[in-house]
mmCIF file of C-alpha atoms and ligand atoms in Angstrom:
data_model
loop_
_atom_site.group_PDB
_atom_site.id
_atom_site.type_symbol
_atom_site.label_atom_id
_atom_site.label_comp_id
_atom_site.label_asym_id
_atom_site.label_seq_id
_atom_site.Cartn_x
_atom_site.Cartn_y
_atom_site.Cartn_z
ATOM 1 C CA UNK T 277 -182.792 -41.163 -223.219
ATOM 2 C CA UNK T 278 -181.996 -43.373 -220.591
ATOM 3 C CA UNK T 279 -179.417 -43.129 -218.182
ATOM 4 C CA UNK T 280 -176.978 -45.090 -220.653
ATOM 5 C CA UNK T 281 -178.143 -43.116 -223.153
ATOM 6 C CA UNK T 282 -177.126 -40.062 -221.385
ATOM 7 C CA UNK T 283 -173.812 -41.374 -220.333
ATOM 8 C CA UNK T 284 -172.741 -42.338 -223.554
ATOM 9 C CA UNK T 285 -173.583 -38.704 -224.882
ATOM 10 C CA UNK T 286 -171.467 -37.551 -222.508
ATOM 11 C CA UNK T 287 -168.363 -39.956 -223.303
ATOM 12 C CA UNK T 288 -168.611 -39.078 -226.739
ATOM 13 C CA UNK T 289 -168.592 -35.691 -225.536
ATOM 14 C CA UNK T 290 -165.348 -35.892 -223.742
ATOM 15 C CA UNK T 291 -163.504 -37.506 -226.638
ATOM 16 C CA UNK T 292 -163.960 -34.404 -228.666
ATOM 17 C CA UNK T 293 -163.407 -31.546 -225.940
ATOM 18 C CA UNK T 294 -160.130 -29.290 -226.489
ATOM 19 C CA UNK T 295 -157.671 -30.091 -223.491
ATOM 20 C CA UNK T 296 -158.555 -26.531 -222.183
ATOM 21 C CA UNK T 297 -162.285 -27.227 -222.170
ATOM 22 C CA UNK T 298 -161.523 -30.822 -220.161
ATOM 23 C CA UNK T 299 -159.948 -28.504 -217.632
ATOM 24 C CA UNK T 300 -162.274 -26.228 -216.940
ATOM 25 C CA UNK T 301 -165.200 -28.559 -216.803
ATOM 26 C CA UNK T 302 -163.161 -31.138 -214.466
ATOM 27 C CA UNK T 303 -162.520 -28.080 -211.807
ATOM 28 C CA UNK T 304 -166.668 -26.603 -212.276
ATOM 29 C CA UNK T 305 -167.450 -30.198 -211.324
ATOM 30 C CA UNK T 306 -164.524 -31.243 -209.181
ATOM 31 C CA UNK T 307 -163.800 -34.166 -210.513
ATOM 32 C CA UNK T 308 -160.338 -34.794 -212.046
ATOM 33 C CA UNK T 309 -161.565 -38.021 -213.588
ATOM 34 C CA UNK T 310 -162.367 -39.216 -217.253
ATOM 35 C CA UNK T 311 -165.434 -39.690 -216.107
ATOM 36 C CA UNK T 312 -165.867 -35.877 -215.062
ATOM 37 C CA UNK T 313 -169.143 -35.814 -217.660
ATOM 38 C CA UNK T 314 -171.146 -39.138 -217.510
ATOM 39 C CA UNK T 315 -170.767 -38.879 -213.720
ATOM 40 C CA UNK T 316 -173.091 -36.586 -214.387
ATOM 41 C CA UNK T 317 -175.429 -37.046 -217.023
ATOM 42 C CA UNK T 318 -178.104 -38.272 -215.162
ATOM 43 C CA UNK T 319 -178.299 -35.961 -212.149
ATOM 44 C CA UNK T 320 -180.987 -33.836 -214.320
ATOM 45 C CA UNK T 321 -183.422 -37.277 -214.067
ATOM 46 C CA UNK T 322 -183.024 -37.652 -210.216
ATOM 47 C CA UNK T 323 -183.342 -33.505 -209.649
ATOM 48 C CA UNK T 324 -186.573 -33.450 -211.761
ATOM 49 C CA UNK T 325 -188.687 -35.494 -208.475
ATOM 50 C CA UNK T 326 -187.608 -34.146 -206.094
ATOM 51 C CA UNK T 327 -189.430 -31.564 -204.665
ATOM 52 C CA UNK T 328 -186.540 -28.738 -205.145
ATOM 53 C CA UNK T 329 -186.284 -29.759 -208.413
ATOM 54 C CA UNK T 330 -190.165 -30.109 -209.606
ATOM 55 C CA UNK T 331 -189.744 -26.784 -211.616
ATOM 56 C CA UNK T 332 -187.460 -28.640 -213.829
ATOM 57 C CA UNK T 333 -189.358 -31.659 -215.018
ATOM 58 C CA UNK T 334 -190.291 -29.090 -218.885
ATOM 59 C CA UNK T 335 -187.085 -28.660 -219.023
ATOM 60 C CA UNK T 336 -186.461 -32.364 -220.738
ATOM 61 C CA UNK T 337 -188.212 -31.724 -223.778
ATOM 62 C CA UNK T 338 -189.849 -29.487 -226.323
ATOM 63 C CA UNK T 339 -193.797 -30.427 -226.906
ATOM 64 C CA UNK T 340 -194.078 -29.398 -230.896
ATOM 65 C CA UNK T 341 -197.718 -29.460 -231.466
ATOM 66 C CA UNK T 342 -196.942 -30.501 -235.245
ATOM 67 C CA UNK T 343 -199.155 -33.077 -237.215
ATOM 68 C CA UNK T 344 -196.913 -35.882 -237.698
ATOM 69 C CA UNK T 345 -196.552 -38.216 -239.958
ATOM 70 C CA UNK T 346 -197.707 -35.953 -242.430
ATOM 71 C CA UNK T 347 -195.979 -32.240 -241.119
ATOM 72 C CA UNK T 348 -193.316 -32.008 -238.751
ATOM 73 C CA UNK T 349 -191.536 -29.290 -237.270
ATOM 74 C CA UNK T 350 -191.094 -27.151 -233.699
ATOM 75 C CA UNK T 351 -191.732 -23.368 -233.092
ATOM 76 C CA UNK T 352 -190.206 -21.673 -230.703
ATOM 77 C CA UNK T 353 -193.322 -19.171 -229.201
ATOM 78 C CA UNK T 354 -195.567 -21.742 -229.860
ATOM 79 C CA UNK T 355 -193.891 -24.935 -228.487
ATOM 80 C CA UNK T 356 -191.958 -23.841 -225.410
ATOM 81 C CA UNK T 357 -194.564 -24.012 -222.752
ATOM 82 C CA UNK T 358 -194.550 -21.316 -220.300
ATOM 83 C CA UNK T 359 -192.869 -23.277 -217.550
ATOM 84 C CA UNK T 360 -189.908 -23.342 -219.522
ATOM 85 C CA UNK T 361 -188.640 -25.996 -222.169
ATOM 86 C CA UNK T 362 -185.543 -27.864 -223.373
ATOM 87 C CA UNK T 363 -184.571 -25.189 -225.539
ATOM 88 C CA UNK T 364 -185.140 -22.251 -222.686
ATOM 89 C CA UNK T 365 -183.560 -24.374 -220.332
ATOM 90 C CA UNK T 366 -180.219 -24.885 -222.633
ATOM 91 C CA UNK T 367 -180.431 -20.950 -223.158
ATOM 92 C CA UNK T 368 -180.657 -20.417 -218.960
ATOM 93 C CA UNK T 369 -178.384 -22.938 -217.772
ATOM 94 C CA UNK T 370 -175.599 -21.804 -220.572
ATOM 95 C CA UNK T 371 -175.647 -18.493 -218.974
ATOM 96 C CA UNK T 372 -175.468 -19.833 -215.511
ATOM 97 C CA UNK T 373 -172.512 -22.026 -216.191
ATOM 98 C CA UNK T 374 -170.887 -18.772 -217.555
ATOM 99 C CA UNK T 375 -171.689 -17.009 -214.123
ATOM 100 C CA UNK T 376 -169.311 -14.887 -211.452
ATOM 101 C CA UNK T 377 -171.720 -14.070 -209.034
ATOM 102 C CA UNK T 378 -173.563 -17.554 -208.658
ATOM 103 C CA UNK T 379 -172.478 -19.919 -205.940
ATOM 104 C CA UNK T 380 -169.873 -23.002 -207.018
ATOM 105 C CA UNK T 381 -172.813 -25.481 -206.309
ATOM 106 C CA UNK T 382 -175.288 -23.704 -208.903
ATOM 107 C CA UNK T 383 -172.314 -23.416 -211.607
ATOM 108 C CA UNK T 384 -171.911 -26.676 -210.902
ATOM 109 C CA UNK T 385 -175.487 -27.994 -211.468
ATOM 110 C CA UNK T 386 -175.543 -25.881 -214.546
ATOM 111 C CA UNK T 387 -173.112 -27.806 -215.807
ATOM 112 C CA UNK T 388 -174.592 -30.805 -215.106
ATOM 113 C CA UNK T 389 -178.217 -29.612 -216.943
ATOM 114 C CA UNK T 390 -176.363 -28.713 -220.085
ATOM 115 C CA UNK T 391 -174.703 -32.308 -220.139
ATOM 116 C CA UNK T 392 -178.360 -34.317 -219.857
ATOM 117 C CA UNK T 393 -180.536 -31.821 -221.776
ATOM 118 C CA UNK T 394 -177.949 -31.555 -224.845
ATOM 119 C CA UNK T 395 -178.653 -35.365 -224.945
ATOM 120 C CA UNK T 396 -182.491 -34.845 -224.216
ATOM 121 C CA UNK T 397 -182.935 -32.761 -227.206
ATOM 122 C CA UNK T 398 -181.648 -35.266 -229.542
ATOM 123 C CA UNK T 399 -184.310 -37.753 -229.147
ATOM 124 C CA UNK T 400 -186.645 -37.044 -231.537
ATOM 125 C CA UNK T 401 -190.119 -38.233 -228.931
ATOM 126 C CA UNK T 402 -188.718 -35.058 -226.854
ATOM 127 C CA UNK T 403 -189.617 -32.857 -229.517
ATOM 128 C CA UNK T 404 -192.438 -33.891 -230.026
ATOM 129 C CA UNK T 405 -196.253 -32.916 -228.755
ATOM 130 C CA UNK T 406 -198.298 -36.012 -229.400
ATOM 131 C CA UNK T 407 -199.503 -38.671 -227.421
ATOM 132 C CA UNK T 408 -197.178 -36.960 -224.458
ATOM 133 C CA UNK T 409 -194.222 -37.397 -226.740
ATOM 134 C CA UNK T 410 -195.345 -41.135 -227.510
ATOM 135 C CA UNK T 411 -195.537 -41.683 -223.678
ATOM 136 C CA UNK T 412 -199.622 -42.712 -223.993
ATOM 137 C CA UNK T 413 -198.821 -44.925 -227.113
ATOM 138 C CA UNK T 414 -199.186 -48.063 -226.024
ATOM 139 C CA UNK T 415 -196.497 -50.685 -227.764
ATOM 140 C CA UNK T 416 -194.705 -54.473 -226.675
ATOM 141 C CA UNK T 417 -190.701 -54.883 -226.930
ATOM 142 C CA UNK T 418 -189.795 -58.706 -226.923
ATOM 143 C CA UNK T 419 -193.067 -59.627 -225.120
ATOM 144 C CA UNK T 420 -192.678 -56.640 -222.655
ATOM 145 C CA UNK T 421 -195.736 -54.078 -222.256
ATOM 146 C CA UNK T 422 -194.224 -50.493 -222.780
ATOM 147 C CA UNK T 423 -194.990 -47.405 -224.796
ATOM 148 C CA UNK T 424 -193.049 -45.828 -228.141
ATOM 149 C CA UNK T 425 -191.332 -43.288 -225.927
ATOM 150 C CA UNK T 426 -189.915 -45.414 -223.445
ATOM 151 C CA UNK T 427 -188.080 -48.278 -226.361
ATOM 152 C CA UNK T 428 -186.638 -45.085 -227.403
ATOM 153 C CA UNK T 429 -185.076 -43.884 -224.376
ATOM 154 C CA UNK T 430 -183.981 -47.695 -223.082
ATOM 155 C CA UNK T 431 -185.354 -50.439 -224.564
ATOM 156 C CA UNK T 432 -183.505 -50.093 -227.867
ATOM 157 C CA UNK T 433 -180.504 -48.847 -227.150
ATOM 158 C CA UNK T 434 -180.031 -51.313 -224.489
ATOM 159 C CA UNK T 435 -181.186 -54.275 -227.160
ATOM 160 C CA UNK T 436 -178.232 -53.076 -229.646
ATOM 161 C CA UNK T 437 -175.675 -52.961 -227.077
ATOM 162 C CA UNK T 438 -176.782 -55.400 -224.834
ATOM 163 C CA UNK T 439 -176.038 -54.044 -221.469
ATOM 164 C CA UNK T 440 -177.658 -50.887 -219.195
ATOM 165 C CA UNK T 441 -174.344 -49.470 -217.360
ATOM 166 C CA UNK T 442 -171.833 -47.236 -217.586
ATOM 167 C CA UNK T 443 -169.468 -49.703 -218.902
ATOM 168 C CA UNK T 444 -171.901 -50.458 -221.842
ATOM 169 C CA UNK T 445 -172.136 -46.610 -222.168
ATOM 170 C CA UNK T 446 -168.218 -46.064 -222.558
ATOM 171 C CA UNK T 447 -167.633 -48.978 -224.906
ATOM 172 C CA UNK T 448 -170.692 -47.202 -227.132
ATOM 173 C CA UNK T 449 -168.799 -44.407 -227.243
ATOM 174 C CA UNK T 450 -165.889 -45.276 -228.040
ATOM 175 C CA UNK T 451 -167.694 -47.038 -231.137
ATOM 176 C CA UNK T 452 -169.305 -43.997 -232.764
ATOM 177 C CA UNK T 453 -166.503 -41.523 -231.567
ATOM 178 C CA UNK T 454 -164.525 -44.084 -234.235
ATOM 179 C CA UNK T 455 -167.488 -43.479 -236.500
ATOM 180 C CA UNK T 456 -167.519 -39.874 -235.924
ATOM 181 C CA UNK T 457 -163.128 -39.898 -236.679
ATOM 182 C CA UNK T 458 -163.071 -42.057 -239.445
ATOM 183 C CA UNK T 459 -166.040 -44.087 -240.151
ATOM 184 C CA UNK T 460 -169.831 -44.001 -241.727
ATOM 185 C CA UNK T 461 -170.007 -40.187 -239.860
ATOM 186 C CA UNK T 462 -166.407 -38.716 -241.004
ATOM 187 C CA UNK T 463 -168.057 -36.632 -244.200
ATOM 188 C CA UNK T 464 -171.332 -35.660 -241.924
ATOM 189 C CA UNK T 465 -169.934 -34.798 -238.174
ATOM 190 C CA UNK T 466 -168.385 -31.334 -239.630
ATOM 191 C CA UNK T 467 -172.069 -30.353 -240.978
ATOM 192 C CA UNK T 468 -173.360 -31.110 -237.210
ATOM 193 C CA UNK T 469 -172.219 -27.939 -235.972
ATOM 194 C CA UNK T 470 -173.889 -25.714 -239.241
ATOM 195 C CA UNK T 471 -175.462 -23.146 -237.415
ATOM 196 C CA UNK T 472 -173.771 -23.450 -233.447
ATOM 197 C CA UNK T 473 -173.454 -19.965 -231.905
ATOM 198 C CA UNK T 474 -172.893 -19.534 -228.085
ATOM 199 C CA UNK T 475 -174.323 -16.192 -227.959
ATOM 200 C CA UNK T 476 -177.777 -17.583 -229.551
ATOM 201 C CA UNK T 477 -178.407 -20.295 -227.506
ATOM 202 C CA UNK T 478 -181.944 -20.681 -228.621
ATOM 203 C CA UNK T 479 -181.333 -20.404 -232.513
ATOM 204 C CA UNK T 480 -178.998 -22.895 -231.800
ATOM 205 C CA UNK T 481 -180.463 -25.311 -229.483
ATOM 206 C CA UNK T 482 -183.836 -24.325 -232.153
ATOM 207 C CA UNK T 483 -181.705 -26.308 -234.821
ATOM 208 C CA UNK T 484 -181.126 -29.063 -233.221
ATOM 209 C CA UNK T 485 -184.957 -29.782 -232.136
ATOM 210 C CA UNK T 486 -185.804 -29.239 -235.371
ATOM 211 C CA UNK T 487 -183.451 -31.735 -237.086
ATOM 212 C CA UNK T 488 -184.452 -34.189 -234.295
ATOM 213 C CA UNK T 489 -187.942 -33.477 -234.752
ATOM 214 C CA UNK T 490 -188.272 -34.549 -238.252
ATOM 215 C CA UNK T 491 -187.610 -37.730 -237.554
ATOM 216 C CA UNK T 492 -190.508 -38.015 -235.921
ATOM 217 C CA UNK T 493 -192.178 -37.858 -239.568
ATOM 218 C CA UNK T 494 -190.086 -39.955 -241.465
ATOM 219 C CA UNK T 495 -188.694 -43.070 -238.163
ATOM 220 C CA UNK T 496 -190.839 -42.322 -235.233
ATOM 221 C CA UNK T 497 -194.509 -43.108 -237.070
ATOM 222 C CA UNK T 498 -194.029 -42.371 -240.414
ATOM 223 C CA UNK T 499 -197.267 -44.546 -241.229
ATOM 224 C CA UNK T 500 -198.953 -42.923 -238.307
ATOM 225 C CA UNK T 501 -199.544 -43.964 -234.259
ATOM 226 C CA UNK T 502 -202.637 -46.443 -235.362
ATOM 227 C CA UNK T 503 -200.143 -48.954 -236.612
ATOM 228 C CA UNK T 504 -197.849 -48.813 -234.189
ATOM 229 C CA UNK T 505 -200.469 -49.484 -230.994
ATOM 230 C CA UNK T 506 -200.247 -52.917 -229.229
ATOM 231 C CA UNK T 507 -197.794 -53.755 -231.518
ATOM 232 C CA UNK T 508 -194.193 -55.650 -231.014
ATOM 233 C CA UNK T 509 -191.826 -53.417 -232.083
ATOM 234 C CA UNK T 510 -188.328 -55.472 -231.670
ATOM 235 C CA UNK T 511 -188.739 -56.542 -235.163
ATOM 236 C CA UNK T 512 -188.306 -54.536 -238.460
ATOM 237 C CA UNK T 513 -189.407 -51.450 -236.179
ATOM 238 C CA UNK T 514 -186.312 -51.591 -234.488
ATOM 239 C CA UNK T 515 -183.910 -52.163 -237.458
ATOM 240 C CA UNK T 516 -185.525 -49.074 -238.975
ATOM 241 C CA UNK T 517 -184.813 -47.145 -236.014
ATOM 242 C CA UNK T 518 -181.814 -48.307 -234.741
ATOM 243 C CA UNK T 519 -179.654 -46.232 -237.522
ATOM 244 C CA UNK T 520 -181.624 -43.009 -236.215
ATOM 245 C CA UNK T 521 -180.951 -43.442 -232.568
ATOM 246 C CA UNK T 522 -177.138 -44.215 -233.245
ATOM 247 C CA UNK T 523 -176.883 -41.241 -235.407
ATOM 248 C CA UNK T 524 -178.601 -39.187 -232.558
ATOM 249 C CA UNK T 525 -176.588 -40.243 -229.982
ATOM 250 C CA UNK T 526 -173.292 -39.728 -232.139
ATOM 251 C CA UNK T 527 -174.517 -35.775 -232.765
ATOM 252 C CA UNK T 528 -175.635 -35.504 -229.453
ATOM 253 C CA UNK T 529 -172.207 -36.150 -228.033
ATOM 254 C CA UNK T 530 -170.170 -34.287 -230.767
ATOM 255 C CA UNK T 531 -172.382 -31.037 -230.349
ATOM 256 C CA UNK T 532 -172.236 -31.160 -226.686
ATOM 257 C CA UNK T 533 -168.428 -31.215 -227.114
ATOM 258 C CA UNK T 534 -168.294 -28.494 -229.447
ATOM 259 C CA UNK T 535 -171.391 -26.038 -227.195
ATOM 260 C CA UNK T 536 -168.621 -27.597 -223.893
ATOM 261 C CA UNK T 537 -165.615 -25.685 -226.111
ATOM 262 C CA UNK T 538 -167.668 -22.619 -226.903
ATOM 263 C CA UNK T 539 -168.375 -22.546 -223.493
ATOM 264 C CA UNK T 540 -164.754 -22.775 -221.653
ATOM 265 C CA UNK T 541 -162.876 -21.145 -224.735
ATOM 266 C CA UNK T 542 -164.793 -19.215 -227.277
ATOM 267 C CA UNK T 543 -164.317 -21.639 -229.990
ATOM 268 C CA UNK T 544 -164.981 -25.147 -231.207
HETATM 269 N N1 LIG B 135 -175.747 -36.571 -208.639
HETATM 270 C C1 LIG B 135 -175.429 -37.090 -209.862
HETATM 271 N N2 LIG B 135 -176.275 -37.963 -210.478
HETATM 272 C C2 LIG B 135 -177.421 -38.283 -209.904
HETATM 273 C C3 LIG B 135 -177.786 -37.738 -208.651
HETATM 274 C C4 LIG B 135 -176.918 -36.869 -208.044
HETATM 275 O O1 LIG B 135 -174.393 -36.772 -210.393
HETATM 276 N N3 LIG B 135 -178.235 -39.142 -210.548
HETATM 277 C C5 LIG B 135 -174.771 -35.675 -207.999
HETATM 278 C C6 LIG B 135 -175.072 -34.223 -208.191
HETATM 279 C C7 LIG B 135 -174.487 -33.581 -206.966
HETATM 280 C C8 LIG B 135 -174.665 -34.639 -205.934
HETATM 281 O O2 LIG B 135 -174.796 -35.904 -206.615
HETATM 282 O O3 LIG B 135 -173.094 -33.317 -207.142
HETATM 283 C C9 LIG B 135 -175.890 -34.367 -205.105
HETATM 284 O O4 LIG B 135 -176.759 -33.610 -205.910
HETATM 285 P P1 LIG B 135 -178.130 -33.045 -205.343
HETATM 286 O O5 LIG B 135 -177.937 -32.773 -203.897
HETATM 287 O O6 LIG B 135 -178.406 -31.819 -206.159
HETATM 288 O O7 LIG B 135 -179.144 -34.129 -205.609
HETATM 289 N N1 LIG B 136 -181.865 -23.327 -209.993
HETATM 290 C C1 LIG B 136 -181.608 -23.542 -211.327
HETATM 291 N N2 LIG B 136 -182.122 -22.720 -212.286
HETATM 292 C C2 LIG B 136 -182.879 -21.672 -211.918
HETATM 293 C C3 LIG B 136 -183.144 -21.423 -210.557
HETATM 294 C C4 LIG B 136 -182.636 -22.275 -209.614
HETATM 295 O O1 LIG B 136 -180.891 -24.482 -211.645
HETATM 296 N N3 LIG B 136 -183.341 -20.876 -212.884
HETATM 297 C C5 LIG B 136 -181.278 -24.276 -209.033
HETATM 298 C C6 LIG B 136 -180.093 -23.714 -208.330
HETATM 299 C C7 LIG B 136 -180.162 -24.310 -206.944
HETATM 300 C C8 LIG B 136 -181.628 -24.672 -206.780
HETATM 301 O O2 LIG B 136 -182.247 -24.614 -208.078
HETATM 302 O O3 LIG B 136 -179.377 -25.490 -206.880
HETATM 303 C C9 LIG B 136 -182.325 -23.725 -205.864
HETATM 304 O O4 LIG B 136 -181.993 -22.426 -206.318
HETATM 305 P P1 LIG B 136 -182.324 -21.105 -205.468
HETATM 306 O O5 LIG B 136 -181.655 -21.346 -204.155
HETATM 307 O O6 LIG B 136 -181.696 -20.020 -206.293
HETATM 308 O O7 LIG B 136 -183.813 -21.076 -205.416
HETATM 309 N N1 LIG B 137 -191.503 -36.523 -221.852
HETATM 310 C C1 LIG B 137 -191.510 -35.908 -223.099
HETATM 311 N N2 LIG B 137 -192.514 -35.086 -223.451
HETATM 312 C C2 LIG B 137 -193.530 -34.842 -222.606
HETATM 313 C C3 LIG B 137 -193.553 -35.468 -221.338
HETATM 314 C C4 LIG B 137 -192.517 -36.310 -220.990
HETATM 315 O O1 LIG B 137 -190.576 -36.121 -223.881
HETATM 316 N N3 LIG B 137 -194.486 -34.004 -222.970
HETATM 317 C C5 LIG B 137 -190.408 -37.447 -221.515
HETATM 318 C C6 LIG B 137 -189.616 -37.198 -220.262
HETATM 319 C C7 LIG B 137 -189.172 -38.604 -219.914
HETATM 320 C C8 LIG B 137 -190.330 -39.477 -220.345
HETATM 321 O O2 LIG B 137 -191.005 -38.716 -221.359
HETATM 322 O O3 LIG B 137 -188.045 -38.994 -220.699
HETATM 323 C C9 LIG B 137 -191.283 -39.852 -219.213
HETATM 324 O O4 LIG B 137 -191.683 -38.660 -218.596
HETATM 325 P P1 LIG B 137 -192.387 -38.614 -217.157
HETATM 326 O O5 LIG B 137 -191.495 -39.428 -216.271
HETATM 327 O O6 LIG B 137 -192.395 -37.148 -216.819
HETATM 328 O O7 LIG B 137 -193.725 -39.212 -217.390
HETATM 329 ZN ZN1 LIG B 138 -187.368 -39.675 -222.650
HETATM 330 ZN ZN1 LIG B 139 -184.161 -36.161 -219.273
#
């Protein structure tokens, strides 16, 4: 996702953390603010070029070498490259985070990792293999030359709610956090966390690349990449999509919540 993308992950995720967990994540990142989480959701972007931080830049996503539209899905041994992946990196920076002997500052960054790639792994073009995760797929958004995985990230979400900063992110959230309570998620959000267990990080993190990975299938291309290419996509493309990414976004923020909880307390 983008870097409103990100942030509003993380707002959604700080509407559902315990009191307790909000605590404990404010002092890690020493920040007593509201905005202890999307301060933060981005700092995995910036880390990933610099030079310290080159090692990171597999850590964003998962490269399933599936054969979509026709078979989706993501394997652990076969998928996670050996530089590391999203999944890998979830597992490694959820045991830093939990850490006694590391130093404040690398707690600190773990944190910060578990906040972007939580939201990373929800978009379904990060778990997925082809085309460089629809990076080399050529497409046009409102007249604008681009490819399939960057409308995902930005152009879309920033179409639907019209704006690119962390104000737009918070009043997102606060929209599908009232979805989430009470509104077209209240019978799904419980079934989000089927499956979440702190002391399998990659089982769990495994889950939630798959689920995001099949909508790669049945969204992303479901008639294939050929149609898609050189196309404009800000027409029924992105009213087809559009439901997907807001449903992505809404998990992604409610699981990060719940890992956040498991984390700090032992329970959701
Ligand atoms: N930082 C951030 N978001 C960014 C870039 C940096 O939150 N996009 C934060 C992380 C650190 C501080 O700024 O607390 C400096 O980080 P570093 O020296 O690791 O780049
Ligand atoms: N780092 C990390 N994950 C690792 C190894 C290192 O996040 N598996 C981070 C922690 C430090 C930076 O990279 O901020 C440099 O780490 P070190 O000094 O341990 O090489
Ligand atoms: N990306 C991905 N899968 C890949 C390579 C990259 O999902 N195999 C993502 C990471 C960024 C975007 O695509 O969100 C652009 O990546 P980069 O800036 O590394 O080209
Ligand atoms: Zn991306
Ligand atoms: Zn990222």
């Amino acid at each position: 996702w983008g870097d409103m993308g990100h942030q509003t992950v993380a707002y959604i995720a700080s509407n559902f953390v315990t009191t307790p967990t909000k605590t404990h994540f404010q002092k890690i990142l020493g920040d007593t603010t509201t905005d202890y989480l999307a301060a933060v959701a981005t700092y995995a972007d910036t880390y990933r070029y610099t030079s310290a931080g080159l090692y990171s830049r597999p850590y964003h996503f998962i490269d399933a070498q599936d054969n979509p539209p026709s078979s989706c899905g993501v394997d652990y041994s076969r998928d996670c490259g050996k530089g590391g992946c999203v999944v890998s990196a979830i597992k490694n920076y959820t045991s830093r985070v939990q850490s006694t002997t590391l130093s404040t500052a690398n707690v600190a960054q773990a944190a910060k990792m578990i906040v972007h790639f939580v939201g990373d792994i929800h978009q379904p073009l990060h778990d997925e293999n082809l085309d460089v995760g629809g990076n080399d797929i050529d497409v046009t958004f409102n007249g604008v030359s681009t490819n399939l995985h960057h409308i995902w990230d930005t152009n879309m979400p920033e179409m639907y709610t019209g704006g690119s900063t962390i104000s737009t992110a918070k009043t997102w959230a606060t929209t599908l956090t009232k979805a989430i309570n009470t509104g077209t998620y209240s019978s799904d959000a419980a079934g989000w966390l089927t499956g979440i267990d702190i002391t399998d990080p990659v089982a769990t993190s495994m889950l939630w690349a798959q689920d995001s990975n099949a909508f790669v299938c049945t969204t992303v291309m479901p008639d294939g990449v050929s149609v898609l290419e050189n196309e404009d996509l800000s027409g029924d493309y992105y009213t087809s999509a559009m439901p997907v990414i807001e449903e992505q976004i809404a998990k992604a923020g409610y699981r990060l919540a719940a890992w956040l909880n498991l984390i700090a307390t032992g329970s959701t």
